[in-house]
Structures are given as C-alpha cells and as structure tokens.
C-alpha cells in the first residue's frame, strides 16, 4: 500500500492544519477527496492514490468509478515521505526493512528532499545517502539543493527525480538544472506539486514547461507525465497503451497533420484543457464532451460548466460521482463548509 509519514513542520501545521481539521471534524474528508479527484480528472489524470484516516460514518471508498487504484495490487509498496527527518523518525528496524525492500525492487521511495536553497536543504541528500536509501527505486521530489556532484551520485544509483517546476519558480524563482539531469540520463517524472503553489493539473504543468523549456521535446514531456510516474510508483501497467494494460485513454482533438508522435504531443500540450474531449478509465468513458460520450455509447449522467482562460467549457460525467451526490451538490456543500472556517473552496480550474 501507500505509507505517508506526516510532516513535523510547524508552519505547515499553522497554515494548513486548522482548516483541514475543521473540515474533517465535521465529516467532510470523503467529500474533499472526491472534489480533488474531480479536479484531477478534468486535467487529464486517470489514476489517483488515496491514503486517509476516515472518521466513523464516512463512506469507506470515496472515489470516482475506477479512478482510485491501490499500488499493492501490482505487488510493490510506495513510501511517500515529506522530508528526510521523517525517515530518521521511522527507527532502525523500519529503516532496515525499507532499505531491503528498495534493494530488492519490491518498494519505491518518493521523498521530498532539497526543497530549498538553505544549508539544511543542502544536507538532506547526504543524509539520505548515509541512511543507505539512495537506490534505483528512490525518487527525489524537488531536489533543488543538489550540486552537480550530487546529481552524478543520483545517476550512478539509477535513482530518479520528480520535477515540479511551476511550484519551484513560484517559491524559489528557480528550478533544477533540467538540462544536466536529462543529459545525464536520469529518469524524470513531472507533477504540479500541490494546488497552493503549483499549477491546477498535469496538463497545466506540461504547458508551463513547454513555454519555459522549448528545447525539451513534447514527446519527452508527455512521457514524464505517463510512463515515468507509473514506473516510479510501481504501477508499470499504467502509463502506456499496450495489450494487458488498463484502458486509460485521453482523447484529444489536435488537428495534427502528419500524425507523428511529436506533433501529436505538441498539439495535446498546446490544446490544454479545452482540447481534452473524452477520458476513458479502465475502458469506460467517464468524462468529456456530451457528444463524444454519446458517440462512445454512453449517456452522460451530469452536465456542468467551468471557466478556463476566459472560456466556458461544457463537459459531462457518466456515472462518475454516483447516484446520490452530484458535482453541483458537492461543490455547494464544500463551499459552505469552507466559508464557515473563513476559507474558500478552489474552483475546478484556476
């Protein structure tokens, strides 16, 4: 399964936790997770992992149809930790077990590391090495503070990096030397980080990179959002269109002329949310334009609109939220609960 070690950071607790606790204390956790999944789906995500402690009375499986998958089904555990000190806090026995599983290839470690430009951030990589946890199944999130020599150690270990450039630039006015990383053959996955400092979706993040790093091919960017993350979290059957994989398909109207992968990938990134016409999850059409869903043989169960870059996009679900809860009702409920705490619910796209 997925194991998340909570952050001890006091600022995080002060800034985020009061609203989160206020929402969960009133039994809103399942609804919050549903809303987050809807936002992910609109941006092209087809898989999400949920790791949460539900209160008595909460629905046991608050998920969109087929959208949430358990990495344990693929035989690998995914350990996500919010900084290196959390790893130290695990204790010797748990660290030894994690180290052995990483070396055996039966687990993956995703660790926030070097997210900053201070001395503490710079020392986290050496700490990870000292713990014996830099392996071919270790993936560094952010890694801003790594030196060229550190990146050479990453390359030698066969480790990878999860790149969140929009959040990096917003917080630190810089990101990693992605040319050095890619040139060294280090595997890269891309992600928006979180909605407070990153972009709204994977498609947003791809376009952010395409605008700022035009020398990276569109096909390579697309791989960073599909094949690479699937492999990083131990879900190798996802992220590719091959026989035997779940039929998670995004359908875009691109207008690409030649049909080359590079042209199609570039059209997908430039087309953004408006270009995404239909989403299949595990072979079932679950989101998209009404006429596209009908052409795929299903009748939409709920129509809705959301604003994106000055345009009003009309989309529909097919049996996604469920018969007892519409997206409109979910949004209205969460908006009221957030307002009670002096906070605002994020829009579907921002």
CSV table of C-alpha atoms in Angstrom, one decimal, residues 25-256:
chain,number,residue,atom,x,y,z
A,25,UNK,CA,-14.0,17.1,12.2
A,26,UNK,CA,-17.4,17.8,10.5
A,27,UNK,CA,-17.1,14.6,8.4
A,28,UNK,CA,-16.1,16.2,5.2
A,29,UNK,CA,-13.0,14.2,4.4
A,30,UNK,CA,-14.6,11.9,1.9
A,31,UNK,CA,-16.2,14.8,0.1
A,32,UNK,CA,-12.9,16.7,0.0
A,33,UNK,CA,-11.2,13.6,-1.6
A,34,UNK,CA,-14.0,13.4,-4.2
A,35,UNK,CA,-13.6,17.1,-5.1
A,36,UNK,CA,-9.8,16.6,-5.5
A,37,UNK,CA,-10.4,13.6,-7.8
A,38,UNK,CA,-12.8,15.6,-10.0
A,39,UNK,CA,-10.2,18.4,-10.4
A,40,UNK,CA,-7.6,15.8,-11.3
A,41,UNK,CA,-9.9,14.2,-13.9
A,42,UNK,CA,-10.6,17.5,-15.6
A,43,UNK,CA,-6.8,17.9,-16.0
A,44,UNK,CA,-6.2,14.5,-17.6
A,45,UNK,CA,-5.4,12.3,-14.6
A,46,UNK,CA,-6.7,8.8,-14.7
A,47,UNK,CA,-5.2,7.3,-11.5
A,48,UNK,CA,-5.1,8.6,-8.0
A,49,UNK,CA,-4.0,7.1,-4.7
A,50,UNK,CA,-6.0,7.8,-1.6
A,51,UNK,CA,-4.4,7.4,1.8
A,52,UNK,CA,-6.6,8.8,4.6
A,53,UNK,CA,-7.9,8.1,8.1
A,54,UNK,CA,-11.7,8.2,7.8
A,55,UNK,CA,-14.0,9.0,10.7
A,56,UNK,CA,-16.9,6.7,11.7
A,57,UNK,CA,-19.7,7.2,9.3
A,58,UNK,CA,-17.5,8.3,6.4
A,59,UNK,CA,-18.0,6.4,3.2
A,60,UNK,CA,-15.4,3.6,3.1
A,61,UNK,CA,-14.5,4.2,-0.6
A,62,UNK,CA,-15.0,7.8,-1.6
A,63,UNK,CA,-13.9,7.5,-5.1
A,64,UNK,CA,-14.8,8.1,-8.7
A,65,UNK,CA,-15.6,4.9,-10.6
A,66,UNK,CA,-12.3,3.1,-11.3
A,67,UNK,CA,-10.2,6.2,-10.6
A,68,UNK,CA,-8.5,5.2,-7.4
A,69,UNK,CA,-6.1,2.3,-7.6
A,70,UNK,CA,-4.1,0.6,-4.9
A,71,UNK,CA,-0.4,0.1,-5.8
A,72,UNK,CA,-0.5,-3.1,-3.6
A,73,UNK,CA,-2.4,-4.7,-6.5
A,74,UNK,CA,0.8,-4.5,-8.5
A,75,UNK,CA,2.9,-6.1,-5.8
A,76,UNK,CA,5.0,-3.0,-4.8
A,77,UNK,CA,4.7,-0.7,-1.9
A,78,UNK,CA,5.1,3.1,-2.4
A,79,UNK,CA,6.5,5.0,0.5
A,80,UNK,CA,5.9,8.8,0.3
A,81,UNK,CA,7.7,10.9,2.9
A,82,UNK,CA,7.7,14.7,3.3
A,83,UNK,CA,11.3,15.1,4.3
A,84,UNK,CA,14.4,13.2,5.3
A,85,UNK,CA,13.8,13.7,9.0
A,86,UNK,CA,10.7,11.7,8.7
A,87,UNK,CA,12.8,8.8,7.5
A,88,UNK,CA,15.1,9.0,10.5
A,89,UNK,CA,12.0,9.0,12.8
A,90,UNK,CA,11.0,5.6,11.4
A,91,UNK,CA,13.6,3.9,13.6
A,92,UNK,CA,16.3,1.4,12.8
A,93,UNK,CA,14.1,-1.7,12.2
A,94,UNK,CA,11.7,0.1,9.8
A,95,UNK,CA,14.7,1.7,8.0
A,96,UNK,CA,16.4,-1.7,7.6
A,97,UNK,CA,13.1,-3.2,6.2
A,98,UNK,CA,12.7,-0.3,3.8
A,99,UNK,CA,16.3,-0.4,2.6
A,100,UNK,CA,16.0,-4.2,1.9
A,101,UNK,CA,12.7,-3.7,0.0
A,102,UNK,CA,14.2,-0.9,-2.1
A,103,UNK,CA,17.2,-3.0,-2.9
A,104,UNK,CA,15.1,-6.0,-3.8
A,105,UNK,CA,12.9,-3.9,-6.0
A,106,UNK,CA,9.7,-4.6,-4.1
A,107,UNK,CA,9.1,-1.0,-3.0
A,108,UNK,CA,9.5,2.6,-4.2
A,109,UNK,CA,10.6,5.6,-2.1
A,110,UNK,CA,9.3,9.0,-3.0
A,111,UNK,CA,11.0,11.6,-0.8
A,112,UNK,CA,10.8,15.4,-0.6
A,113,UNK,CA,14.4,16.4,-0.5
A,114,UNK,CA,16.4,19.5,-1.0
A,115,UNK,CA,13.3,21.7,-1.4
A,116,UNK,CA,15.0,25.0,-0.7
A,117,UNK,CA,18.3,26.9,-1.0
A,118,UNK,CA,19.5,26.8,2.6
A,119,UNK,CA,22.1,24.7,4.3
A,120,UNK,CA,19.6,22.3,5.8
A,121,UNK,CA,18.1,21.6,2.4
A,122,UNK,CA,21.6,21.1,1.0
A,123,UNK,CA,22.5,18.5,3.7
A,124,UNK,CA,19.4,16.3,3.1
A,125,UNK,CA,20.9,14.4,0.2
A,126,UNK,CA,23.9,13.4,2.2
A,127,UNK,CA,21.6,12.2,5.0
A,128,UNK,CA,19.6,10.1,2.5
A,129,UNK,CA,22.9,8.5,1.3
A,130,UNK,CA,24.0,7.9,4.9
A,131,UNK,CA,20.8,6.0,5.6
A,132,UNK,CA,21.6,3.8,2.6
A,133,UNK,CA,18.3,4.8,0.8
A,134,UNK,CA,19.7,6.1,-2.5
A,135,UNK,CA,18.8,3.2,-4.8
A,136,UNK,CA,17.4,2.6,-8.2
A,137,UNK,CA,13.9,2.7,-6.7
A,138,UNK,CA,14.4,6.1,-5.0
A,139,UNK,CA,12.8,9.2,-6.5
A,140,UNK,CA,13.7,12.6,-5.2
A,141,UNK,CA,10.9,15.2,-5.2
A,142,UNK,CA,12.2,18.8,-6.0
A,143,UNK,CA,15.9,18.3,-5.2
A,144,UNK,CA,16.7,22.0,-5.8
A,145,UNK,CA,19.7,22.0,-3.4
A,146,UNK,CA,21.6,19.2,-5.1
A,147,UNK,CA,25.0,20.0,-6.5
A,148,UNK,CA,26.5,18.7,-9.8
A,149,UNK,CA,28.4,16.1,-7.8
A,150,UNK,CA,25.2,15.0,-6.1
A,151,UNK,CA,23.4,14.6,-9.4
A,152,UNK,CA,26.3,12.3,-10.5
A,153,UNK,CA,25.6,10.2,-7.4
A,154,UNK,CA,21.9,10.1,-8.4
A,155,UNK,CA,22.9,8.9,-11.9
A,156,UNK,CA,25.2,6.2,-10.6
A,157,UNK,CA,22.5,4.9,-8.3
A,158,UNK,CA,19.9,4.8,-11.0
A,159,UNK,CA,17.6,6.9,-9.0
A,160,UNK,CA,15.1,9.5,-10.5
A,161,UNK,CA,13.6,12.9,-9.8
A,162,UNK,CA,10.0,14.2,-9.7
A,163,UNK,CA,10.1,17.7,-11.1
A,164,UNK,CA,7.6,20.4,-10.1
A,165,UNK,CA,8.9,23.5,-11.9
A,166,UNK,CA,5.9,25.7,-11.5
A,167,UNK,CA,6.0,25.4,-7.7
A,168,UNK,CA,9.8,25.8,-7.7
A,169,UNK,CA,9.7,29.0,-9.6
A,170,UNK,CA,6.9,30.5,-7.5
A,171,UNK,CA,8.6,29.7,-4.2
A,172,UNK,CA,12.3,29.9,-5.1
A,173,UNK,CA,12.5,31.7,-8.5
A,174,UNK,CA,14.4,28.8,-9.9
A,175,UNK,CA,14.2,25.0,-10.5
A,176,UNK,CA,16.7,22.2,-11.0
A,177,UNK,CA,19.2,22.2,-13.9
A,178,UNK,CA,16.9,20.0,-16.0
A,179,UNK,CA,19.4,20.0,-18.9
A,180,UNK,CA,22.1,18.5,-16.6
A,181,UNK,CA,19.5,15.9,-15.3
A,182,UNK,CA,18.2,14.9,-18.7
A,183,UNK,CA,21.7,14.9,-20.2
A,184,UNK,CA,22.8,12.5,-17.5
A,185,UNK,CA,20.1,10.0,-18.4
A,186,UNK,CA,18.4,10.4,-15.0
A,187,UNK,CA,14.7,9.4,-15.2
A,188,UNK,CA,12.3,12.3,-14.7
A,189,UNK,CA,8.6,12.4,-13.9
A,190,UNK,CA,6.6,15.7,-13.8
A,191,UNK,CA,4.0,16.8,-11.3
A,192,UNK,CA,2.3,20.1,-10.3
A,193,UNK,CA,3.3,19.6,-6.6
A,194,UNK,CA,0.2,20.9,-4.8
A,195,UNK,CA,-2.5,23.4,-5.7
A,196,UNK,CA,-1.4,26.1,-3.2
A,197,UNK,CA,1.8,26.8,-5.1
A,198,UNK,CA,1.7,24.6,-8.3
A,199,UNK,CA,-0.5,24.5,-11.3
A,200,UNK,CA,-4.0,23.2,-11.3
A,201,UNK,CA,-3.4,20.0,-13.3
A,202,UNK,CA,-0.9,17.9,-15.2
A,203,UNK,CA,-1.9,19.5,-18.5
A,204,UNK,CA,-1.2,22.9,-16.9
A,205,UNK,CA,2.2,21.8,-15.7
A,206,UNK,CA,3.1,20.4,-19.2
A,207,UNK,CA,2.3,23.7,-20.8
A,208,UNK,CA,4.2,25.6,-18.2
A,209,UNK,CA,7.3,23.6,-19.1
A,210,UNK,CA,6.7,23.8,-22.8
A,211,UNK,CA,6.6,27.6,-22.5
A,212,UNK,CA,9.8,27.9,-20.5
A,213,UNK,CA,11.9,25.0,-21.8
A,214,UNK,CA,11.0,24.9,-25.6
A,215,UNK,CA,14.1,22.7,-26.3
A,216,UNK,CA,12.5,19.8,-24.5
A,217,UNK,CA,10.5,17.7,-27.0
A,218,UNK,CA,6.8,17.4,-26.5
A,219,UNK,CA,7.1,13.6,-26.7
A,220,UNK,CA,9.6,13.6,-23.9
A,221,UNK,CA,7.3,15.8,-21.8
A,222,UNK,CA,4.4,13.5,-22.4
A,223,UNK,CA,6.5,10.6,-21.2
A,224,UNK,CA,7.3,12.5,-18.0
A,225,UNK,CA,3.5,12.6,-17.3
A,226,UNK,CA,2.7,9.0,-18.3
A,227,UNK,CA,5.3,6.2,-18.4
A,228,UNK,CA,7.7,7.7,-15.9
A,229,UNK,CA,5.3,8.3,-13.0
A,230,UNK,CA,3.7,4.9,-13.5
A,231,UNK,CA,7.0,3.2,-13.2
A,232,UNK,CA,8.1,5.4,-10.2
A,233,UNK,CA,5.1,4.3,-8.1
A,234,UNK,CA,5.3,0.7,-9.0
A,235,UNK,CA,2.4,0.7,-11.5
A,236,UNK,CA,4.2,-0.4,-14.7
A,237,UNK,CA,0.9,-1.5,-16.4
A,238,UNK,CA,-0.2,2.1,-16.4
A,239,UNK,CA,1.1,5.0,-18.5
A,240,UNK,CA,1.3,3.1,-21.8
A,241,UNK,CA,-1.2,1.9,-24.4
A,242,UNK,CA,-0.2,-1.8,-24.7
A,243,UNK,CA,-2.1,-5.1,-24.6
A,244,UNK,CA,-2.7,-6.1,-21.0
A,245,UNK,CA,-2.8,-2.6,-19.6
A,246,UNK,CA,-6.0,-0.9,-18.2
A,247,UNK,CA,-7.6,1.1,-21.0
A,248,UNK,CA,-7.0,4.5,-19.6
A,249,UNK,CA,-7.2,6.8,-22.6
A,250,UNK,CA,-7.3,10.5,-23.2
A,251,UNK,CA,-8.9,11.6,-26.5
A,252,UNK,CA,-7.8,15.0,-27.8
A,253,UNK,CA,-8.9,16.9,-30.9
A,254,UNK,CA,-5.5,18.0,-32.1
A,255,UNK,CA,-5.6,18.8,-35.8
A,256,UNK,CA,-2.1,17.3,-36.1
